[in-house]
C-alpha cells in the first residue's frame, strides 16, 4: 500500500471535514506539523477541535488557523504565547479546555491503546477535578480522565521509511507519538523518507501501524526562545 | 540580610542528593542547576528529556532541542529522549525524586497555587499539576512576601490550586520551612534574619 504523498495538501485529501477533531503533535513550536497545518489553512476546514499541548504563536503553528477563525475549541495545557488566542478566548469565540500536560499526553496514549478512561492523582483537589469521578486506591484519591479518540492525527517526525516507521529527533518527539496513536487516521510529515530496510528495526520510535500517510517537505523549525551562553564564560 | 535569588537557589541545591533525578521549574528554580557542585544530579525536562545540559554556545542552537520553558539547551553524554506520555509516566509514577518549583501562594496544609490568577490572563498549568502530584518531594522556592509586602505563606490559599497537600519544604528569602502536622515548622533562617522577623512576615501558623 502506497503511503507516500507528493505534498501536504494531497496527504490530507479526503480526510478533512468541518467540525472534526484533530490531535496534533508538538511542544511549543518544536516538532509541530507545520506543513500539514498550512495545508489545513489552505483547505479552509472549519469548526475544528484540536488536542494539542500548545496553540502556537500568532503567525506560526496552530496560530495560523486561529487567524483564519478555523478553530472552535482547543484542548491544551499551556497557551500563553498567543495574543490572538487570548482575544478569541476572552471574547467567547473560542472554547478552551485546560488539561494538565501529563493528563493530556496520557489521554492521547490511552485513546490510541483502546483505553476509554484511567485514574490519575493529577489535579485532585483542584478545578480540574470538578465533575469528575473520584475513586480511592490504597488509601489515595484519584480522578478519572477519559481517553481521546481523534478523527485525524497530524504529526511531525525526522525520518520515515516507505512503510511509515518513524524516527523522531531529540525533544521534537514530545507529543507526536501519543498524538499519532489516538487518531483514526494519522498523517506524518517528515524531513526525509528513506528506503524501507535502511532504518534499524530496534530503533524505530513509532511503528508504521500507526502511520497511514507520509509526506516529505522542508521545515522552517522556528525557535521560540533562543537562549545561549558565550564561549568565554566557560 | 535576606537571601537573594542566587542564595535561595544555592540553598535549594543543598536539598538535592547524589544520584537524584530532578525536575526544575522556571525562574529561580532554573538557577539551582548552577549550584549542584559535585553531586551526580540528572535533570529532567518534562517535554521529553533526561540529562539536560546547559544553554548552547551562540550559533549551536538546535530547534529540535529545547527545555520545558521552550529555551534552546544542549544534551549530555547521559541524555535520553522520550515522548510526552513516557515523560509524565515517570513523573506520575514517582520516579522523579524531587521537583523545585516557584509559587504564588503556599499554605500551612501544603496546598500550592502557582498557575492562575482569576480575572487575569490565564496561560495554563502546563505540567505543574502532574509534577506536584507525582514526584517524590516538592520543594517551593519563592519570595516570602509579594510586592505589596503580604505574606505568600498563608493559612489557606486564595488562588486556584495546583495541588492539595503537596508541598514538603519551602525556601524563601527569609529562611526554610517544612510543612508538618498543624502548620509550618521553621528549619532555619537566612543569615541575619531572626525567627521573630520570619514569624512576623508569615501568615501561616508556625508550630
Short mmCIF file of C-alpha atoms in Angstrom, two decimals:
data_model
loop_
_atom_site.label_atom_id
_atom_site.label_comp_id
_atom_site.label_asym_id
_atom_site.label_seq_id
_atom_site.Cartn_x
_atom_site.Cartn_y
_atom_site.Cartn_z
CA UNK A 1 0.00 0.00 0.00
CA UNK A 2 1.33 3.37 -1.01
CA UNK A 3 1.63 5.76 1.92
CA UNK A 4 3.80 8.45 0.37
CA UNK A 5 2.11 11.61 -0.93
CA UNK A 6 3.61 14.42 -3.00
CA UNK A 7 2.67 17.30 -0.72
CA UNK A 8 0.76 18.09 2.47
CA UNK A 9 -2.42 19.07 0.62
CA UNK A 10 -2.58 15.71 -1.18
CA UNK A 11 -1.72 13.87 2.04
CA UNK A 12 -4.86 15.34 3.66
CA UNK A 13 -7.09 14.85 0.60
CA UNK A 14 -10.45 13.33 1.59
CA UNK A 15 -9.67 13.38 5.32
CA UNK A 16 -10.87 16.86 6.32
CA UNK A 17 -14.42 17.86 7.28
CA UNK A 18 -15.97 20.75 9.20
CA UNK A 19 -16.37 20.12 12.94
CA UNK A 20 -13.72 17.39 13.08
CA UNK A 21 -11.42 16.56 16.00
CA UNK A 22 -7.68 16.65 15.27
CA UNK A 23 -4.83 15.58 17.57
CA UNK A 24 -1.58 17.40 16.78
CA UNK A 25 1.96 16.69 17.96
CA UNK A 26 4.49 19.28 19.07
CA UNK A 27 5.61 21.19 22.15
CA UNK A 28 5.68 24.94 21.74
CA UNK A 29 6.95 25.33 18.18
CA UNK A 30 9.22 22.27 18.48
CA UNK A 31 8.20 19.25 16.43
CA UNK A 32 4.93 20.73 15.16
CA UNK A 33 3.39 19.51 11.87
CA UNK A 34 3.85 22.89 10.24
CA UNK A 35 3.26 21.76 6.63
CA UNK A 36 0.02 19.96 7.47
CA UNK A 37 -1.25 22.94 9.47
CA UNK A 38 -0.56 25.14 6.42
CA UNK A 39 -2.50 22.69 4.26
CA UNK A 40 -5.47 22.72 6.66
CA UNK A 41 -5.43 26.50 6.45
CA UNK A 42 -5.49 26.29 2.65
CA UNK A 43 -8.32 23.75 2.75
CA UNK A 44 -10.41 26.15 4.86
CA UNK A 45 -11.87 23.40 7.07
CA UNK A 46 -13.90 25.00 9.88
CA UNK A 47 -15.08 24.44 13.46
CA UNK A 48 -12.04 22.35 14.29
CA UNK A 49 -11.33 20.94 17.74
CA UNK A 50 -7.62 20.50 18.39
CA UNK A 51 -5.97 18.44 21.10
CA UNK A 52 -2.51 19.99 21.16
CA UNK A 53 -0.28 20.90 24.10
CA UNK A 54 0.04 24.50 22.87
CA UNK A 55 -1.64 26.76 20.34
CA UNK A 56 1.45 28.04 18.53
CA UNK A 57 2.22 31.74 18.24
CA UNK A 58 0.20 34.28 16.28
CA UNK A 59 1.72 33.59 12.89
CA UNK A 60 3.09 30.06 13.25
CA UNK A 61 1.74 26.66 14.24
CA UNK A 62 -1.94 26.36 15.16
CA UNK A 63 -1.87 30.17 15.48
CA UNK A 64 -2.33 30.47 11.70
CA UNK A 65 -5.67 28.62 11.97
CA UNK A 66 -6.76 30.96 14.75
CA UNK A 67 -6.07 33.93 12.47
CA UNK A 68 -8.46 32.43 9.91
CA UNK A 69 -11.01 31.51 12.63
CA UNK A 70 -10.98 27.81 11.69
CA UNK A 71 -10.66 26.61 15.30
CA UNK A 72 -13.70 26.14 17.55
CA UNK A 73 -12.06 24.52 20.55
CA UNK A 74 -8.59 23.83 21.96
CA UNK A 75 -7.67 21.08 24.44
CA UNK A 76 -4.28 22.25 25.72
CA UNK A 77 -2.10 22.60 28.81
CA UNK A 78 -0.49 25.97 28.08
CA UNK A 79 -1.49 28.71 25.66
CA UNK A 80 0.42 31.73 26.96
CA UNK A 81 2.32 32.69 23.81
CA UNK A 82 -0.56 33.67 21.56
CA UNK A 83 -2.30 37.08 21.61
CA UNK A 84 -4.95 36.19 19.02
CA UNK A 85 -5.80 33.08 21.01
CA UNK A 86 -6.40 35.19 24.12
CA UNK A 87 -8.50 37.71 22.19
CA UNK A 88 -10.78 34.99 20.78
CA UNK A 89 -10.99 33.17 24.10
CA UNK A 90 -11.86 36.27 26.13
CA UNK A 91 -14.50 37.32 23.55
CA UNK A 92 -16.10 33.84 23.73
CA UNK A 93 -15.36 32.91 20.10
CA UNK A 94 -13.06 30.08 21.11
CA UNK A 95 -13.63 27.26 23.62
CA UNK A 96 -10.72 26.16 25.78
CA UNK A 97 -10.34 23.02 27.84
CA UNK A 98 -7.23 23.07 30.00
CA UNK A 99 -5.71 19.66 30.66
CA UNK A 100 -2.64 19.11 32.83
CA UNK A 101 0.19 18.30 30.42
CA UNK A 102 0.67 14.72 31.57
CA UNK A 103 -3.06 14.09 31.61
CA UNK A 104 -3.29 15.33 28.01
CA UNK A 105 -0.43 13.09 26.91
CA UNK A 106 -1.93 10.09 28.68
CA UNK A 107 -5.42 10.79 27.29
CA UNK A 108 -3.90 10.57 23.80
CA UNK A 109 -1.87 7.46 24.59
CA UNK A 110 -4.86 5.79 26.25
CA UNK A 111 -7.15 6.58 23.30
CA UNK A 112 -4.62 5.03 20.96
CA UNK A 113 -4.42 1.93 23.16
CA UNK A 114 -8.19 1.41 23.34
CA UNK A 115 -8.43 2.61 26.94
CA UNK A 116 -11.50 4.85 27.33
CA UNK A 117 -10.69 6.03 30.86
CA UNK A 118 -7.96 5.93 33.50
CA UNK A 119 -7.37 7.21 37.04
CA UNK A 120 -4.74 9.75 37.99
CA UNK A 121 -3.74 11.76 41.07
CA UNK A 122 -3.01 14.79 38.90
CA UNK A 123 -5.49 17.58 39.60
CA UNK A 124 -7.14 16.05 42.69
CA UNK A 125 -8.38 18.94 44.88
CA UNK A 126 -8.18 21.46 42.00
CA UNK A 127 -10.70 22.82 39.48
CA UNK A 128 -9.53 20.09 37.11
CA UNK A 129 -11.27 17.51 39.33
CA UNK A 130 -14.65 19.28 39.29
CA UNK A 131 -17.39 16.98 38.00
CA UNK A 132 -15.05 14.01 37.55
CA UNK A 133 -15.42 10.61 39.18
CA UNK A 134 -13.24 10.24 42.30
CA UNK A 135 -12.06 6.84 43.44
CA UNK A 136 -9.81 5.56 46.22
CA UNK A 137 -6.97 3.15 45.56
CA UNK A 138 -4.78 2.06 48.51
CA UNK A 139 -5.98 4.99 50.60
CA UNK A 140 -5.26 7.66 47.99
CA UNK A 141 -7.79 9.59 45.92
CA UNK A 142 -7.66 9.59 42.13
CA UNK A 143 -9.84 11.14 39.43
CA UNK A 144 -10.97 9.54 36.23
CA UNK A 145 -9.82 11.03 32.96
CA UNK A 146 -11.03 9.88 29.54
CA UNK A 147 -9.01 8.70 26.57
CA UNK A 148 -9.05 10.88 23.47
CA UNK A 149 -10.21 9.43 20.15
CA UNK A 150 -9.45 11.84 17.30
CA UNK A 151 -10.76 11.81 13.74
CA UNK A 152 -7.28 12.65 12.49
CA UNK A 153 -3.75 12.83 13.86
CA UNK A 154 -1.15 15.15 12.35
CA UNK A 155 2.46 14.71 13.45
CA UNK A 156 6.00 15.70 12.54
CA UNK A 157 8.89 13.21 12.53
CA UNK A 158 12.52 13.34 11.47
CA UNK A 159 12.69 10.25 9.25
CA UNK A 160 10.21 7.76 7.86
CA UNK A 161 10.78 4.65 5.83
CA UNK A 162 8.43 3.94 2.93
CA UNK A 163 6.17 1.81 5.15
CA UNK A 164 5.72 4.64 7.69
CA UNK A 165 8.03 3.56 10.51
CA UNK A 166 9.03 6.82 12.19
CA UNK A 167 12.08 8.18 13.98
CA UNK A 168 11.96 11.49 15.82
CA UNK A 169 14.85 13.77 16.70
CA UNK A 170 15.74 14.96 20.23
CA UNK A 171 12.95 16.82 22.06
CA UNK A 172 10.96 17.20 18.84
CA UNK A 173 9.46 13.79 19.69
CA UNK A 174 7.32 15.17 22.59
CA UNK A 175 3.58 14.75 21.91
CA UNK A 176 4.00 13.30 18.43
CA UNK A 177 3.85 9.56 19.26
CA UNK A 178 0.80 9.76 21.58
CA UNK A 179 -0.95 12.18 19.19
CA UNK A 180 -0.27 9.80 16.29
CA UNK A 181 -1.72 6.87 18.20
CA UNK A 182 -5.08 8.42 19.12
CA UNK A 183 -6.38 9.22 15.63
CA UNK A 184 -8.43 7.03 13.29
CA UNK A 185 -6.02 8.16 10.55
CA UNK A 186 -2.54 9.56 11.08
CA UNK A 187 -0.68 11.74 8.60
CA UNK A 188 3.01 12.29 9.28
CA UNK A 189 5.22 14.97 7.74
CA UNK A 190 8.92 14.16 7.80
CA UNK A 191 12.23 15.72 6.88
CA UNK A 192 13.40 12.64 5.00
CA UNK A 193 11.86 9.46 3.61
CA UNK A 194 14.44 6.68 3.47
CA UNK A 195 14.21 3.28 1.73
CA UNK A 196 12.45 0.54 3.68
CA UNK A 197 15.09 -1.57 5.37
CA UNK A 198 17.53 1.27 5.98
CA UNK A 199 16.30 2.07 9.48
CA UNK A 200 17.43 -0.16 12.35
CA UNK A 201 14.26 -2.04 13.41
CA UNK A 202 15.44 -1.85 17.04
CA UNK A 203 15.47 1.94 16.88
CA UNK A 204 12.01 2.68 15.47
CA UNK A 205 10.20 5.17 17.75
CA UNK A 206 6.73 4.74 16.24
CA UNK A 207 5.85 1.60 14.26
CA UNK A 208 4.21 2.03 10.86
CA UNK A 209 0.90 0.56 12.04
CA UNK A 210 0.09 3.99 13.50
CA UNK A 211 1.03 5.93 10.35
CA UNK A 212 -1.25 5.92 7.30
CA UNK A 213 0.12 8.68 5.10
CA UNK A 214 3.56 10.31 4.84
CA UNK A 215 4.74 13.49 3.21
CA UNK A 216 8.28 14.81 2.97
CA UNK A 217 8.99 18.53 2.97
CA UNK A 218 11.16 21.44 4.05
CA UNK A 219 10.59 22.65 7.59
CA UNK A 220 11.15 26.13 8.92
CA UNK A 221 11.57 24.81 12.52
CA UNK A 222 11.25 28.16 14.25
CA UNK A 223 12.91 28.72 17.66
CA UNK A 224 10.63 30.24 20.30
CA UNK A 225 13.20 31.21 22.99
CA UNK A 226 16.72 31.42 21.64
CA UNK A 227 18.99 31.16 24.70
CA UNK A 228 22.77 30.84 24.51
CA UNK A 229 25.92 31.23 26.56
CA UNK A 230 29.12 32.91 25.49
CA UNK A 231 32.15 30.72 24.83
CA UNK A 232 34.34 32.90 27.04
CA UNK A 233 32.00 32.17 30.01
CA UNK A 234 33.29 28.61 30.19
CA UNK B 1 20.26 40.12 55.24
CA UNK B 2 17.60 38.08 53.45
CA UNK B 3 18.88 35.72 50.76
CA UNK B 4 18.98 36.94 47.17
CA UNK B 5 17.85 34.83 44.20
CA UNK B 6 21.20 33.09 43.84
CA UNK B 7 21.49 32.35 47.56
CA UNK B 8 17.97 30.88 47.52
CA UNK B 9 18.93 28.73 44.56
CA UNK B 10 22.13 27.62 46.30
CA UNK B 11 20.15 26.71 49.43
CA UNK B 12 17.68 24.75 47.30
CA UNK B 13 20.58 22.88 45.68
CA UNK B 14 21.56 21.64 49.18
CA UNK B 15 18.27 19.69 49.19
CA UNK B 16 19.35 17.50 46.30
CA UNK B 17 21.02 14.18 46.98
CA UNK B 18 23.63 12.37 44.93
CA UNK B 19 22.04 10.20 42.26
CA UNK B 20 18.69 12.00 42.19
CA UNK B 21 16.62 12.65 39.07
CA UNK B 22 15.17 16.15 39.47
CA UNK B 23 12.80 18.49 37.66
CA UNK B 24 13.46 22.24 37.95
CA UNK B 25 10.76 24.83 37.26
CA UNK B 26 11.12 28.20 35.57
CA UNK B 27 12.65 31.24 37.33
CA UNK B 28 14.76 30.87 40.48
CA UNK B 29 14.47 27.04 40.32
CA UNK B 30 16.34 27.09 36.99
CA UNK B 31 19.31 28.70 38.80
CA UNK B 32 19.55 25.67 41.13
CA UNK B 33 21.43 23.81 38.38
CA UNK B 34 24.36 26.23 38.88
CA UNK B 35 24.86 25.09 42.50
CA UNK B 36 24.72 21.27 42.50
CA UNK B 37 28.52 21.08 42.71
CA UNK B 38 29.98 17.56 42.61
CA UNK B 39 26.68 15.79 43.20
CA UNK B 40 25.52 13.45 40.45
CA UNK B 41 22.16 15.03 39.56
CA UNK B 42 20.23 14.24 36.37
CA UNK B 43 17.81 16.96 35.30
CA UNK B 44 14.53 16.03 33.68
CA UNK B 45 12.78 18.31 31.23
CA UNK B 46 9.14 17.26 31.00
CA UNK B 47 8.91 17.82 27.26
CA UNK B 48 10.85 14.57 26.93
CA UNK B 49 14.44 14.52 28.12
CA UNK B 50 16.60 13.21 30.95
CA UNK B 51 20.09 14.65 31.26
CA UNK B 52 19.55 18.29 30.36
CA UNK B 53 22.72 20.21 29.60
CA UNK B 54 23.49 23.97 29.70
CA UNK B 55 22.43 26.57 27.12
CA UNK B 56 24.22 26.14 23.77
CA UNK B 57 27.02 28.38 22.57
CA UNK B 58 25.92 31.08 20.15
CA UNK B 59 25.46 29.51 16.74
CA UNK B 60 24.93 25.98 18.13
CA UNK B 61 21.19 26.38 18.84
CA UNK B 62 19.10 23.42 17.65
CA UNK B 63 15.34 23.98 17.15
CA UNK B 64 14.78 20.28 17.94
CA UNK B 65 16.40 20.61 21.38
CA UNK B 66 14.54 22.76 23.90
CA UNK B 67 13.55 22.62 27.55
CA UNK B 68 10.07 22.89 29.03
CA UNK B 69 10.44 26.69 29.04
CA UNK B 70 10.95 26.43 25.25
CA UNK B 71 14.56 27.64 25.61
CA UNK B 72 17.31 26.14 23.46
CA UNK B 73 19.52 23.79 25.50
CA UNK B 74 22.13 21.05 24.96
CA UNK B 75 22.42 17.33 25.63
CA UNK B 76 24.96 15.43 27.74
CA UNK B 77 26.60 12.01 27.40
CA UNK B 78 23.91 10.52 29.61
CA UNK B 79 20.95 12.13 27.82
CA UNK B 80 17.88 10.10 26.86
CA UNK B 81 14.89 11.39 24.87
CA UNK B 82 11.32 10.08 25.05
CA UNK B 83 7.76 11.11 24.26
CA UNK B 84 5.47 13.19 26.49
CA UNK B 85 3.39 10.22 27.69
CA UNK B 86 6.55 8.42 28.84
CA UNK B 87 7.84 11.63 30.40
CA UNK B 88 4.76 12.10 32.53
CA UNK B 89 4.70 8.39 33.23
CA UNK B 90 8.00 8.78 35.09
CA UNK B 91 6.67 11.92 36.82
CA UNK B 92 3.29 10.45 37.80
CA UNK B 93 4.94 7.15 38.65
CA UNK B 94 7.10 8.72 41.37
CA UNK B 95 10.42 8.07 39.62
CA UNK B 96 11.50 11.72 39.81
CA UNK B 97 12.95 12.27 43.29
CA UNK B 98 12.14 15.96 43.57
CA UNK B 99 10.70 18.98 41.82
CA UNK B 100 11.79 22.51 42.69
CA UNK B 101 9.10 25.00 41.72
CA UNK B 102 8.13 28.64 42.12
CA UNK B 103 4.78 29.59 43.65
CA UNK B 104 2.31 32.44 44.07
CA UNK B 105 0.92 31.05 47.36
CA UNK B 106 1.59 28.11 49.68
CA UNK B 107 -0.50 27.37 52.74
CA UNK B 108 0.08 25.60 56.04
CA UNK B 109 -1.52 22.37 54.77
CA UNK B 110 0.93 22.21 51.88
CA UNK B 111 -1.57 23.41 49.27
CA UNK B 112 0.14 25.11 46.35
CA UNK B 113 -1.14 27.78 43.93
CA UNK B 114 1.09 28.71 41.04
CA UNK B 115 -0.88 28.58 37.80
CA UNK B 116 -3.70 31.08 37.63
CA UNK B 117 -4.99 34.41 38.92
CA UNK B 118 -8.74 34.73 38.26
CA UNK B 119 -9.56 37.73 36.08
CA UNK B 120 -6.03 37.90 34.72
CA UNK B 121 -4.66 36.30 31.60
CA UNK B 122 -4.88 32.53 32.01
CA UNK B 123 -1.99 30.75 30.36
CA UNK B 124 -2.48 27.21 31.65
CA UNK B 125 -0.97 24.84 34.17
CA UNK B 126 1.42 23.13 31.78
CA UNK B 127 3.00 20.22 33.65
CA UNK B 128 2.83 21.74 37.14
CA UNK B 129 -0.20 19.76 38.36
CA UNK B 130 1.34 16.47 37.22
CA UNK B 131 4.68 17.28 38.83
CA UNK B 132 3.31 18.19 42.27
CA UNK B 133 1.02 15.15 42.26
CA UNK B 134 3.70 12.70 41.20
CA UNK B 135 7.26 13.47 42.26
CA UNK B 136 8.82 12.24 45.50
CA UNK B 137 9.43 15.62 47.11
CA UNK B 138 8.05 19.07 46.23
CA UNK B 139 10.30 21.99 47.19
CA UNK B 140 8.97 25.51 46.65
CA UNK B 141 11.39 28.38 46.16
CA UNK B 142 9.82 31.85 46.27
CA UNK B 143 9.96 35.26 47.93
CA UNK B 144 8.43 35.25 51.39
CA UNK B 145 6.13 38.18 50.61
CA UNK B 146 4.55 39.62 47.45
CA UNK B 147 5.27 43.04 46.02
CA UNK B 148 2.72 44.60 48.41
CA UNK B 149 4.58 43.09 51.37
CA UNK B 150 1.86 40.50 52.09
CA UNK B 151 2.85 37.00 53.17
CA UNK B 152 2.80 34.31 50.46
CA UNK B 153 2.78 31.64 53.19
CA UNK B 154 -0.91 31.58 54.11
CA UNK B 155 -3.33 29.82 56.42
CA UNK B 156 -5.29 28.92 53.30
CA UNK B 157 -4.52 29.58 49.63
CA UNK B 158 -6.86 32.10 47.98
CA UNK B 159 -5.91 31.34 44.37
CA UNK B 160 -6.99 28.25 42.40
CA UNK B 161 -4.83 25.32 43.49
CA UNK B 162 -2.18 23.49 41.53
CA UNK B 163 -2.20 20.69 44.10
CA UNK B 164 -3.63 19.94 47.53
CA UNK B 165 -1.32 18.96 50.38
CA UNK B 166 1.61 18.53 48.02
CA UNK B 167 4.39 20.83 49.31
CA UNK B 168 7.12 19.34 51.54
CA UNK B 169 9.53 22.24 52.02
CA UNK B 170 9.53 25.99 51.32
CA UNK B 171 12.69 28.02 50.74
CA UNK B 172 12.19 31.79 50.79
CA UNK B 173 14.44 34.82 51.01
CA UNK B 174 13.92 34.71 54.80
CA UNK B 175 14.54 31.04 55.52
CA UNK B 176 13.48 27.41 55.19
CA UNK B 177 10.19 25.95 56.44
CA UNK B 178 8.70 22.46 56.38
CA UNK B 179 5.02 21.58 56.07
CA UNK B 180 4.22 19.48 59.15
CA UNK B 181 1.14 18.42 61.11
CA UNK B 182 -0.67 21.60 62.23
CA UNK B 183 1.31 24.16 60.22
CA UNK B 184 4.78 25.18 59.12
CA UNK B 185 7.95 24.46 61.05
CA UNK B 186 10.99 26.73 60.79
CA UNK B 187 14.02 24.71 59.70
CA UNK B 188 16.43 27.62 59.51
CA UNK B 189 16.52 31.36 58.92
CA UNK B 190 18.60 33.24 56.38
CA UNK B 191 21.83 34.75 57.72
CA UNK B 192 20.95 37.83 59.76
CA UNK B 193 17.19 37.14 59.74
CA UNK B 194 15.72 36.39 63.18
CA UNK B 195 12.98 33.87 63.86
CA UNK B 196 10.78 36.75 65.05
CA UNK B 197 11.26 38.56 61.74
CA UNK B 198 10.36 35.41 59.84
CA UNK B 199 7.28 34.83 62.01
CA UNK B 200 6.18 38.46 61.55
CA UNK B 201 6.33 38.05 57.75
CA UNK B 202 4.32 34.79 57.82
CA UNK B 203 0.52 34.50 57.92
CA UNK B 204 0.53 30.71 58.18
CA UNK B 205 0.56 29.01 61.57
CA UNK B 206 4.11 28.29 62.70
CA UNK B 207 4.42 25.31 65.02
#
